[in-house]
XYZ file of C-alpha atoms in Angstrom:
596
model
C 0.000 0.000 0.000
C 0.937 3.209 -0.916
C 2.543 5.052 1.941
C 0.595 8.411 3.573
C 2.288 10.872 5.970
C 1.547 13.959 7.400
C 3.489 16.996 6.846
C 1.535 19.786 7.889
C 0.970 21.162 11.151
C -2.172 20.732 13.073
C -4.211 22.533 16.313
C -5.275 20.004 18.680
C -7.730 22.018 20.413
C -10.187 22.486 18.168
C -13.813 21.391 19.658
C -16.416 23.691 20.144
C -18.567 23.091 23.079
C -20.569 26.057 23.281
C -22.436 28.563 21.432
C -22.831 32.281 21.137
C -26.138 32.879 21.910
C -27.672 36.208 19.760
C -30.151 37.999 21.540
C -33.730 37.282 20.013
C -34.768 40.766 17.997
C -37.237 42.799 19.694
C -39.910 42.224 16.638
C -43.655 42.951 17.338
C -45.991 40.920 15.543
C -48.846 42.704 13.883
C -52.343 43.061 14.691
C -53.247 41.285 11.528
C -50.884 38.891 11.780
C -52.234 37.862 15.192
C -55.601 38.012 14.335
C -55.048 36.015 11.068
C -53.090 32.933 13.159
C -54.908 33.677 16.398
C -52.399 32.567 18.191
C -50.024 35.251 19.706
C -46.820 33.167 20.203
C -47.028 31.929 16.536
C -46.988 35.271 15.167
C -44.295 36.224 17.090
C -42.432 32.974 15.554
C -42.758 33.993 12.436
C -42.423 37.591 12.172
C -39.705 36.748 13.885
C -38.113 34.566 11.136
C -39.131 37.319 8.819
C -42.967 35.878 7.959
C -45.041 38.924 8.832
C -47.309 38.801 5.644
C -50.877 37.404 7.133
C -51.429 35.851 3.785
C -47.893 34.294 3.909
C -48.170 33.105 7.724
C -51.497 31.111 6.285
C -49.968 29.198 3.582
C -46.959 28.584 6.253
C -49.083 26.976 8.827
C -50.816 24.908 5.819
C -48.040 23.662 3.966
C -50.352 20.570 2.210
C -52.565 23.691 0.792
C -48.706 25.182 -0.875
C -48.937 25.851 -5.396
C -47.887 22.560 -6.502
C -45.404 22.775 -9.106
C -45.761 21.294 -12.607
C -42.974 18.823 -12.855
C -44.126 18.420 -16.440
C -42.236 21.933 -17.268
C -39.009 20.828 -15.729
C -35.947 20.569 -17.691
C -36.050 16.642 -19.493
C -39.486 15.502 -17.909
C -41.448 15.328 -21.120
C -38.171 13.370 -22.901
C -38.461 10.960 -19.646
C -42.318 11.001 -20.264
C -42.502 10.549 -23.922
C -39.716 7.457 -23.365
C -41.479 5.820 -20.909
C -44.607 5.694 -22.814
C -42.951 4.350 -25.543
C -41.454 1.452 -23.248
C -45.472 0.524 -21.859
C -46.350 0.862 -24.896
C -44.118 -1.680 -26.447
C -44.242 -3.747 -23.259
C -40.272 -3.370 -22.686
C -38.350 -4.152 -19.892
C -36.808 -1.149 -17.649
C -34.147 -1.457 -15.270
C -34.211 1.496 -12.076
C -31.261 1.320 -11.183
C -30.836 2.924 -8.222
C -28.374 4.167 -4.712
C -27.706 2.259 -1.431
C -28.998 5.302 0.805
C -32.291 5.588 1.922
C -32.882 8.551 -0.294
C -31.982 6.095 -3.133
C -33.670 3.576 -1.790
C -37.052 5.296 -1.424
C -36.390 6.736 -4.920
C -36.132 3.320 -6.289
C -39.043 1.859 -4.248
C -40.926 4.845 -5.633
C -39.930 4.245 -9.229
C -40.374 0.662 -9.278
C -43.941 1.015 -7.735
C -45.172 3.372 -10.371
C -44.020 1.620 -13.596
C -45.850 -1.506 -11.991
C -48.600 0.262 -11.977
C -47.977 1.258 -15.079
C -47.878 -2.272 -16.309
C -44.452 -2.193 -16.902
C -41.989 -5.146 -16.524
C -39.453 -3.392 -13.938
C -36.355 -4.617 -12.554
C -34.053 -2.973 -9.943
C -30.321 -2.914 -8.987
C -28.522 -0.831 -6.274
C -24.592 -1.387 -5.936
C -23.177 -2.911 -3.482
C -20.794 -0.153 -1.531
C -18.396 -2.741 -1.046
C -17.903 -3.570 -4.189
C -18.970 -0.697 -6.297
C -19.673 2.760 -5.643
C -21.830 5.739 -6.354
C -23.916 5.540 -9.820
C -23.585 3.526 -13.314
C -19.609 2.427 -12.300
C -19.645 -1.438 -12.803
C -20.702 -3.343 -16.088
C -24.166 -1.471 -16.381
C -24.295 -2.967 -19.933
C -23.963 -6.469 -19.220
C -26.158 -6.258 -16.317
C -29.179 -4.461 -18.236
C -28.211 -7.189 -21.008
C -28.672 -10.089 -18.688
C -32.400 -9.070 -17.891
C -33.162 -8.032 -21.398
C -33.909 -4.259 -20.243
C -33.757 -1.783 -23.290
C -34.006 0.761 -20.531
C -32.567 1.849 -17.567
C -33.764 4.976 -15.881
C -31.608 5.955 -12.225
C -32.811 7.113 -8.849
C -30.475 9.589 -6.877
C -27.478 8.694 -9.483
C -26.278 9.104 -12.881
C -25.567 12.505 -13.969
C -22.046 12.377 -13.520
C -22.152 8.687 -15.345
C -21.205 10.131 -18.991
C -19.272 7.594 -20.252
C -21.160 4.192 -18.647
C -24.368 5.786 -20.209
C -22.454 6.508 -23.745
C -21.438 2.973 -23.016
C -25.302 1.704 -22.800
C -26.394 4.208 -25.657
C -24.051 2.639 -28.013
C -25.132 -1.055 -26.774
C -28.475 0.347 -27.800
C -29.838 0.993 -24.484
C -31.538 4.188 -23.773
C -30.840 5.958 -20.541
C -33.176 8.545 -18.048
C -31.225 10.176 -15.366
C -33.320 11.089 -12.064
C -30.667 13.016 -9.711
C -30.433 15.464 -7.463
C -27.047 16.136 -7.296
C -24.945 18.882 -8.289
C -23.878 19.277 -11.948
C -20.503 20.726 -12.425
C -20.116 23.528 -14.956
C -17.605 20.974 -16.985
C -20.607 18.548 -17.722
C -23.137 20.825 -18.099
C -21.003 22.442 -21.301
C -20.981 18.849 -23.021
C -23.902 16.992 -24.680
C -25.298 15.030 -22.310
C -25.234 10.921 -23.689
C -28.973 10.369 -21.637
C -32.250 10.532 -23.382
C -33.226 12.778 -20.797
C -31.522 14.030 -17.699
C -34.214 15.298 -15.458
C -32.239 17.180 -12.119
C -33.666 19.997 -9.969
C -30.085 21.612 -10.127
C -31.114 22.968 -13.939
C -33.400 24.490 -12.682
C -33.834 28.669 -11.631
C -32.037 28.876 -8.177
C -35.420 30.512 -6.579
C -37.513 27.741 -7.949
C -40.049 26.101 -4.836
C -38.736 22.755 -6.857
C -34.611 23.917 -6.401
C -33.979 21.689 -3.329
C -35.823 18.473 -4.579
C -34.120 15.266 -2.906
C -32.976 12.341 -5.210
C -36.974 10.727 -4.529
C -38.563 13.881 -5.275
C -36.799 14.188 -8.512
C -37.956 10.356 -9.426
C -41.632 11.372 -7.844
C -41.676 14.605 -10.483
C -40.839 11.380 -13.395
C -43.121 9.192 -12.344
C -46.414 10.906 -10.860
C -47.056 12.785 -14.431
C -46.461 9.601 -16.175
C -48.746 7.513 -14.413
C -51.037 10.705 -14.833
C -50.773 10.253 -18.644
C -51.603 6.320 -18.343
C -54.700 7.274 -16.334
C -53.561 6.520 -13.170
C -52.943 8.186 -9.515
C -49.350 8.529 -8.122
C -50.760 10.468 -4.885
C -50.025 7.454 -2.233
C -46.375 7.237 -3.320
C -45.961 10.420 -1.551
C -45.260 8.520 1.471
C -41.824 7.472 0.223
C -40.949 10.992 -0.929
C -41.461 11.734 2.594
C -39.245 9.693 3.885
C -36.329 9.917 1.841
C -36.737 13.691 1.941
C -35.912 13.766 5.382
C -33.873 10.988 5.680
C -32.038 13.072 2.823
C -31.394 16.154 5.125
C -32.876 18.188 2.169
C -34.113 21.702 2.667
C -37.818 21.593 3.753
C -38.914 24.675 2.345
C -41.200 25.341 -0.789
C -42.231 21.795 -2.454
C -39.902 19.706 -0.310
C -42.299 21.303 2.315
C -45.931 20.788 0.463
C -44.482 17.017 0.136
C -43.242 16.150 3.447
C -46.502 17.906 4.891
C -48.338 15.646 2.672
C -46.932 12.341 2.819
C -46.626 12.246 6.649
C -50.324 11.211 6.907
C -50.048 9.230 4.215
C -47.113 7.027 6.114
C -49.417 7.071 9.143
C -52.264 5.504 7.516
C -50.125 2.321 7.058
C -50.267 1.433 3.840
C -46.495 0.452 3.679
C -46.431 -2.528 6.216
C -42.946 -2.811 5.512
C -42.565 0.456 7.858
C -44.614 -0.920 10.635
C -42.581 -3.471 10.574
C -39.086 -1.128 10.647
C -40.977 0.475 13.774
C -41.801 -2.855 15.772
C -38.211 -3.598 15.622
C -36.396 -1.029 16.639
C -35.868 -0.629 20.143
C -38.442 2.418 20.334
C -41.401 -0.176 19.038
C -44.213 1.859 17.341
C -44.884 4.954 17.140
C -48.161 6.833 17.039
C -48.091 9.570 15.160
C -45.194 9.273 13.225
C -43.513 12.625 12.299
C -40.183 14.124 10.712
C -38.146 13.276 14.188
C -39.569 9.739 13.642
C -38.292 8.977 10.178
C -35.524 10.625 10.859
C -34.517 9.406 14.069
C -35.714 5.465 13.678
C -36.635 5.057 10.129
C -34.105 6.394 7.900
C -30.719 5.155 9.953
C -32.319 1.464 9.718
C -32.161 1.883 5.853
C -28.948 3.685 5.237
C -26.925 0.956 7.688
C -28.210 -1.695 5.117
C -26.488 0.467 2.309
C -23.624 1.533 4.556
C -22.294 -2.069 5.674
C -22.843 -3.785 2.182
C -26.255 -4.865 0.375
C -29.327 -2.046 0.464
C -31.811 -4.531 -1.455
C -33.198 -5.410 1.701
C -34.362 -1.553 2.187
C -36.170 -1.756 -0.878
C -37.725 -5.206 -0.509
C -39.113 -3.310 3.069
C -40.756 -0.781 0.864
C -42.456 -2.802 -1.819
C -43.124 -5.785 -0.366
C -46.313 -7.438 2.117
C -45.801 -10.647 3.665
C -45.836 -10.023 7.376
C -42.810 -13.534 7.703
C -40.623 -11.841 5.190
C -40.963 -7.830 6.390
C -39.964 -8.694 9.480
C -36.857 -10.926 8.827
C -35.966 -7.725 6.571
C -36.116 -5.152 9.506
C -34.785 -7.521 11.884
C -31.616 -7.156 9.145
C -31.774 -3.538 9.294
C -31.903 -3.325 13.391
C -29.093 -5.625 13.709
C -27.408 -3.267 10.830
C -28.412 -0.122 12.125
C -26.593 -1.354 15.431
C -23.346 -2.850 14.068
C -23.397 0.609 12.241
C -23.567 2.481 15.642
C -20.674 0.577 17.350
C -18.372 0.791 14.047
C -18.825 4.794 13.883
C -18.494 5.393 17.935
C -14.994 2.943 17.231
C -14.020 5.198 14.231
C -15.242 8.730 15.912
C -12.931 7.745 18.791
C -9.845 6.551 17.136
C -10.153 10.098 14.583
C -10.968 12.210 17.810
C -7.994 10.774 19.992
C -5.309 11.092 16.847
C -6.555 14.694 16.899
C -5.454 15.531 20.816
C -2.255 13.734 20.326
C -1.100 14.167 17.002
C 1.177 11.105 17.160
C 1.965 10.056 13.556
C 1.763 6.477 13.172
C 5.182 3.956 13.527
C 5.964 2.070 10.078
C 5.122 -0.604 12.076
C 1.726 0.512 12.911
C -0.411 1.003 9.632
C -3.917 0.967 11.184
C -3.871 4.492 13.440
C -5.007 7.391 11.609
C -2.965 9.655 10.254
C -3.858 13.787 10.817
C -3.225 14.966 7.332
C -4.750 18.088 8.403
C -6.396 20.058 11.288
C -6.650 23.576 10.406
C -9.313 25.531 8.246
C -10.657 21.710 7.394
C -10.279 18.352 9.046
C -8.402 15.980 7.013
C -7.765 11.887 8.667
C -7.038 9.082 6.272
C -6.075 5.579 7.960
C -6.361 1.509 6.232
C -8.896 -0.483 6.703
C -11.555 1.633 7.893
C -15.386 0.496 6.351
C -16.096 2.648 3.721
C -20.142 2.713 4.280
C -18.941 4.436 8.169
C -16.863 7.304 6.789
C -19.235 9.675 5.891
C -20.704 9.413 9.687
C -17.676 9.855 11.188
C -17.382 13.155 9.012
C -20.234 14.018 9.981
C -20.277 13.747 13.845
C -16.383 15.384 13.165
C -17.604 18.542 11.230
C -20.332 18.799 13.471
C -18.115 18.451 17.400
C -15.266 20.882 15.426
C -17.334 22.969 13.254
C -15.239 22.508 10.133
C -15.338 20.930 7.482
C -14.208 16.640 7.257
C -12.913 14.627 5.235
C -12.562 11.160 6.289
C -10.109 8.874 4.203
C -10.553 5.013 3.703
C -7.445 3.975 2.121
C -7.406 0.396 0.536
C -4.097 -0.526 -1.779
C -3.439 2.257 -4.123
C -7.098 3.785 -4.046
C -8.262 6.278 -0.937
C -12.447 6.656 -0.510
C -12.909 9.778 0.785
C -16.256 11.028 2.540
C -16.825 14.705 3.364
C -19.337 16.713 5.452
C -19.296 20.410 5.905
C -20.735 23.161 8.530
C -22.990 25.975 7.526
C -20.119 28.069 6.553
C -18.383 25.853 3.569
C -19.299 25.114 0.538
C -18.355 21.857 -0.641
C -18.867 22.270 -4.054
C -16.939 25.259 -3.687
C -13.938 23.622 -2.207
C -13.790 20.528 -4.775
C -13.699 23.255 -7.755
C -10.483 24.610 -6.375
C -8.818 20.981 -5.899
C -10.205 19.654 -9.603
C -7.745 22.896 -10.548
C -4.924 20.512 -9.789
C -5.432 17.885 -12.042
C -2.523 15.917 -11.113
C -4.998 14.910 -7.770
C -7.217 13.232 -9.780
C -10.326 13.036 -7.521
C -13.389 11.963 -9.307
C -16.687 12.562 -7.265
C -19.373 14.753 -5.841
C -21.974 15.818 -4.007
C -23.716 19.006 -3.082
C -23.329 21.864 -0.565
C -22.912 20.138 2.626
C -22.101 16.321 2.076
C -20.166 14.858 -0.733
C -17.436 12.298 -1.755
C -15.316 10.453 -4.316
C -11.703 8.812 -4.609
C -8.514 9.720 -5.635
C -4.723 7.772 -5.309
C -3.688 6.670 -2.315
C -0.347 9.228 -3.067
C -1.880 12.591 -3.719
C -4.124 12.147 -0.787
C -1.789 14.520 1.200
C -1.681 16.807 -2.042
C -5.910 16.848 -1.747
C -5.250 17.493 1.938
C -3.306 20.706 1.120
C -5.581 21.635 -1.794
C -8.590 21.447 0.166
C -8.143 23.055 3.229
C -6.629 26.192 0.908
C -9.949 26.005 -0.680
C -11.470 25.833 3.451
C -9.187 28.992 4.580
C -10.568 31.236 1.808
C -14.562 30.441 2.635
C -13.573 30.553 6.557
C -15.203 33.201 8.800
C -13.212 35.464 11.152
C -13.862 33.074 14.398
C -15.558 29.756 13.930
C -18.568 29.713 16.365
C -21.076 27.787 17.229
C -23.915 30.419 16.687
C -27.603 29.416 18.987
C -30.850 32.031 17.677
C -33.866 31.884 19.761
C -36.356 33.062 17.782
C -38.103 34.451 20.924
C -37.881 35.167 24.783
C -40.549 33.271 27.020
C -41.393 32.564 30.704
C -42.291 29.172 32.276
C -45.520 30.575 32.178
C -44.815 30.033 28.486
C -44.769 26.287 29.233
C -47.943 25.415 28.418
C -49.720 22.684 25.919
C -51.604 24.955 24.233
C -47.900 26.669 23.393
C -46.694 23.045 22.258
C -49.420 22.883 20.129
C -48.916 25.923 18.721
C -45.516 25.123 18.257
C -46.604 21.887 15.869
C -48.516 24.442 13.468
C -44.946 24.948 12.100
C -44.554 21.591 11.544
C -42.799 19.370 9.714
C -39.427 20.248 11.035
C -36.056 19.787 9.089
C -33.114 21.974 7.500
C -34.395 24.778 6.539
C -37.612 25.188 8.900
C -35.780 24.058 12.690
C -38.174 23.730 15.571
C -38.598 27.083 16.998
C -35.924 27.872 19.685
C -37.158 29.874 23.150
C -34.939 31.924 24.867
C -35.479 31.647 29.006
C -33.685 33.738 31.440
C -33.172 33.690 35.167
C -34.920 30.267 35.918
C -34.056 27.824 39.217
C -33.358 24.702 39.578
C -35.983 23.411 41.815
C -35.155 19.299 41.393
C -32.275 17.854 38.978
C -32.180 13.930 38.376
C -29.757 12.375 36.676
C -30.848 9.501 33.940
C -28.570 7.097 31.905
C -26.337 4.207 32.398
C -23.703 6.782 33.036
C -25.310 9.583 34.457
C -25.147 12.035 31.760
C -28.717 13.135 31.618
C -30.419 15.317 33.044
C -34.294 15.378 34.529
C -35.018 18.865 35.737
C -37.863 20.833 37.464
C -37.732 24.361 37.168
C -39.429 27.675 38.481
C -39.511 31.034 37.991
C -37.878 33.434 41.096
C -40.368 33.575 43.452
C -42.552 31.154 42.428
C -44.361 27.588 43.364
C -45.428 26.768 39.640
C -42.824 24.392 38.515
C -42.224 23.155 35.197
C -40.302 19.558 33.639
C -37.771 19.950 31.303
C -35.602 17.260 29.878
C -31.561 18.262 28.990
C -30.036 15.148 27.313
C -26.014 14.917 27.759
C -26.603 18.026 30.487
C -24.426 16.545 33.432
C -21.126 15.917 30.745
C -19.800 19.529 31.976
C -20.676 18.785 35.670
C -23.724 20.011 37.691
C -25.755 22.847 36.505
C -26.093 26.090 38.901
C -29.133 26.775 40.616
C -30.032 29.300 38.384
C -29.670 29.146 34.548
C -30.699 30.991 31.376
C -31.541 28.298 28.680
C -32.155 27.870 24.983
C -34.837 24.969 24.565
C -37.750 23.589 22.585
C -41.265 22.827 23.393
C -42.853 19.419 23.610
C -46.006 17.596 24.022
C -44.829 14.704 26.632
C -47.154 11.863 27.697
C -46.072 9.258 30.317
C -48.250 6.959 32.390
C -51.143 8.344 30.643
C -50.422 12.022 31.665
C -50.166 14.626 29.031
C -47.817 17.784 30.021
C -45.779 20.204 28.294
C -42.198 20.068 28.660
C -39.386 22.097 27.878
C -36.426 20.215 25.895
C -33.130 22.498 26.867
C -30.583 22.222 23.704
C -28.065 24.390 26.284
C -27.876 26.085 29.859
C -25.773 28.268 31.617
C -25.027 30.510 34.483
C -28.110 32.685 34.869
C -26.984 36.555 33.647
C -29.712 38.512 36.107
């Protein structure tokens, strides 16, 4: 294996444990505004977040009632359309291929479902990560061959693909790209070997349809297709749902109007294969299921299928019925989902330790990571580490250091890299500086905030360098970790009524966060502490002076020691039942010493 040191410097202390808190702006909300909601506390929410239009305010609290868009004026849909007709019509085979996340796998569920429906003969594939990687990479000609497919139309993938889908054109095999990714200026200026290529990245950057996730883009395909064959695609919204949010994509605009509008569609069942997801995890069912929900115990369950080897199993949940077989499938995707959590807390540790000490490896010892860099970005490369954890680990590393990461699996003469960045970098950004050097040779890609690809094991440490140039020059002044109530409250505040008025804003995601409340000056009446180790915290709190108390819940609030007795927090509002009580209950994202 190709040898990788580390010649630049690094800063070992580079966590960021707490946040700058900005004080709330001191924003009236109109008469109107009130009047229209009639709920005070909502209309200061959103005039707060800049929503001070009555009009506006309605649509926001009834995001199922948002304009559709017309997916049948986006960039390739009517090529995709007029294709697809032509392969019901003449009763071909299709192959969706498809990706191993569960915003691929949803997409290809979704897919799949609707030519079905459509009376089409569909097949599906979705590489293996061990073996293959993102997209069209490995012998998509002799596997559409060997199911007699004349076309193959991706989910999530494909638009980078330009030479395996030259490679099917020329085998005669037509090609329809569905993805959501990114398109670098350098394809975009070359013809484009698909029959169509249907992307929300063509399209205007204020368009409500920008931000589409990789289903989304497949659900704007299919639904006006099965709309021209007569049929209804409404109660495949479900899936776009899901993989929406297990996506991370912005919900704003139509991500919003779709997420709003499949979440009762997942609750009325009709998928048993998520039931079944549900009764198996360790949080059994859940009643109603909402965006924490999917994201918190649905969508990990998928992606650890894709992430530790085969995803068909995530599909199979999706599409298939037989109570025997669903739940052997999500029995595979709990015992995944936890071999996933033990191999990232193992890789998160060894990655966070080699960033205190610095200690470059011995030539005896090959399997420590190496610090490439530790600066403006976060670069760790080390053998052997499971390519389908990576991106994780970058994750939970841009997130504790507030940089961006880029996690290295080298194996031979190849390095897999996987990437996740903070608010403040731009991925995309940063990979157009390092394509500059050519000599690096990384092929990949992504979008703003997540990407990947691989490169040679050599110029790893030359993509180190590269890239964290490309970090300093988007880097702020001080890296913070910035907290914005969007208003001050009192534990009189603390109400159900407020919780429910909370929900109105509902579904929560990037893009739309559950509204933060400032709280000042509160004491610490009662603190428990919860956990195997102790590190939670189960708190009742009252105002000075008074005997009204109030339950909050901090999670991880003891791992700095024991709180004072009086605190200002940031926190969130909840709806809590236990034992058949119903309360409201303040969730605190972060305390400290009281300021009054």
């Amino acid at each position: 294996m190709t040898r990788v040191e580390s010649t630049l410097g690094f800063v070992p202390s580079l966590a960021v444990d707490r946040s700058v808190w900005i004080e709330p702006a001191a924003i009236q909300a109109g008469a109107g505004l009130v009047e229209t909601l009639g709920d005070p506390l909502l209309a200061r929410i959103l005039a707060a977040r800049g929503i001070d239009d009555p009009a506006t305010a309605r649509r926001f609290t009834q995001p199922e009632r948002l304009p559709k868009s017309d997916p049948r004026l986006f960039p390739g849909v009517s090529a995709a359309i007029e294709r697809l007709t032509i392969a019901a019509d003449r009763h071909e085979t299709v192959l969706v291929w498809g990706d191993f996340d569960a915003d691929g796998q949803t997409a290809t569920a979704l897919m799949v479902d609707a030519l079905r429906r459509a009376e089409v003969d569909a097949h599906w594939h979705l590489p293996d990560r061990k073996r293959e990687s993102h997209g069209l990479g490995i012998d998509p000609v002799d596997r559409t061959r060997s199911i007699g497919a004349t076309l193959v139309i991706t989910c999530d993938c494909g638009a980078l693909d330009l030479r395996p889908i030259a490679a099917l054109g020329a085998a005669g095999i037509d090609t329809i790209v569905t993805d959501h990714h990114a398109i670098p200026a350098r394809v975009l200026e070359r013809a484009h070997p698909a029959r169509a290529l249907v992307s929300p990245s063509l399209l205007p950057d204020h368009h409500p349809a920008r931000h589409l996730a990789g289903v989304g883009t497949a659900y704007a395909v299919a639904a006006p297709f099965l709309a021209a064959r007569g049929r209804s695609a409404s109660d495949l919204v479900d899936l776009v749902a899901l993989g929406t949010i297990a996506d991370v994509a912005q919900l704003v605009d139509e991500n919003r109007r779709l997420v709003a509008t499949g979440l009762p569609a997942l609750n009325r069942g009709s998928r048993p294969g998520i039931g079944a997801l549900l009764s198996n995890s360790r949080r059994g069912s859940i009643d109603p299921l909402d965006s924490d929900t999917a994201a918190w115990y649905l969508a990990p369950r998928l992606n650890a299928l894709g992430r530790l080897g085969d995803a068909t199993p995530g599909v199979r949940l999706l599409l298939e019925d037989d109570p025997f077989t669903l739940n052997a499938l999500a029995a595979q995707a709990e015992a995944a989902n936890q071999r996933r959590q033990a191999l990232c807390d193992e890789m998160v540790g060894e990655i966070e330790r080699a960033l205190e000490t610095g200690d470059p490896p011995s030539d005896d010892d090959d399997e420590r990571p190496i610090v490439l860099v530790a600066d403006s970005a976060i670069v760790v490369a080390r053998r052997g580490w499971h390519v389908g954890i990576i991106g994780l680990a970058a994750q939970r590393i841009a997130q504790s250091r507030l940089r961006p990461a880029v996690i290295v699996a080298l194996d031979g003469e190849r390095g897999r890299a996987s990437m996740r960045a903070p608010e403040w970098c731009d991925l995309m950004v940063a990979l157009a500086e390092v394509g500059e050097d050519p000599a690096i040779g990384f092929v990949g890609g992504g979008h703003k905030a997540a990407a990947g690809g691989s490169m040679a094991a050599g110029m790893v440490m030359r993509f180190a360098e590269r890239f964290d140039t490309a970090a300093r020059a988007q880097r702020p002044f001080a890296i913070q970790r910035i907290a914005r109530p969007d208003v001050e409250i009192g534990l009189t505040d603390v109400t159900l009524e407020a919780a429910r008025s909370v929900r109105r804003l509902a579904p929560f995601g990037r893009g739309n966060p559950e509204p933060l409340f400032l709280l000042r000056n509160v004491a610490i009446r009662e603190s428990r502490r919860l956990g195997g180790d102790g590190r939670h915290l189960a708190l009742t709190l009252a105002s000075i002076g008074s005997t009204r108390t109030t339950s909050a819940m901090y999670w991880d609030g003891a791992r700095n020691g024991d709180l004072p007795d009086r605190v200002d927090l940031l926190g969130t509002l909840e709806r809590h039942e236990y034992n058949g009580s119903v309360r409201a209950r303040l969730q605190i994202r972060e305390a400290r010493p009281a300021t009054e």
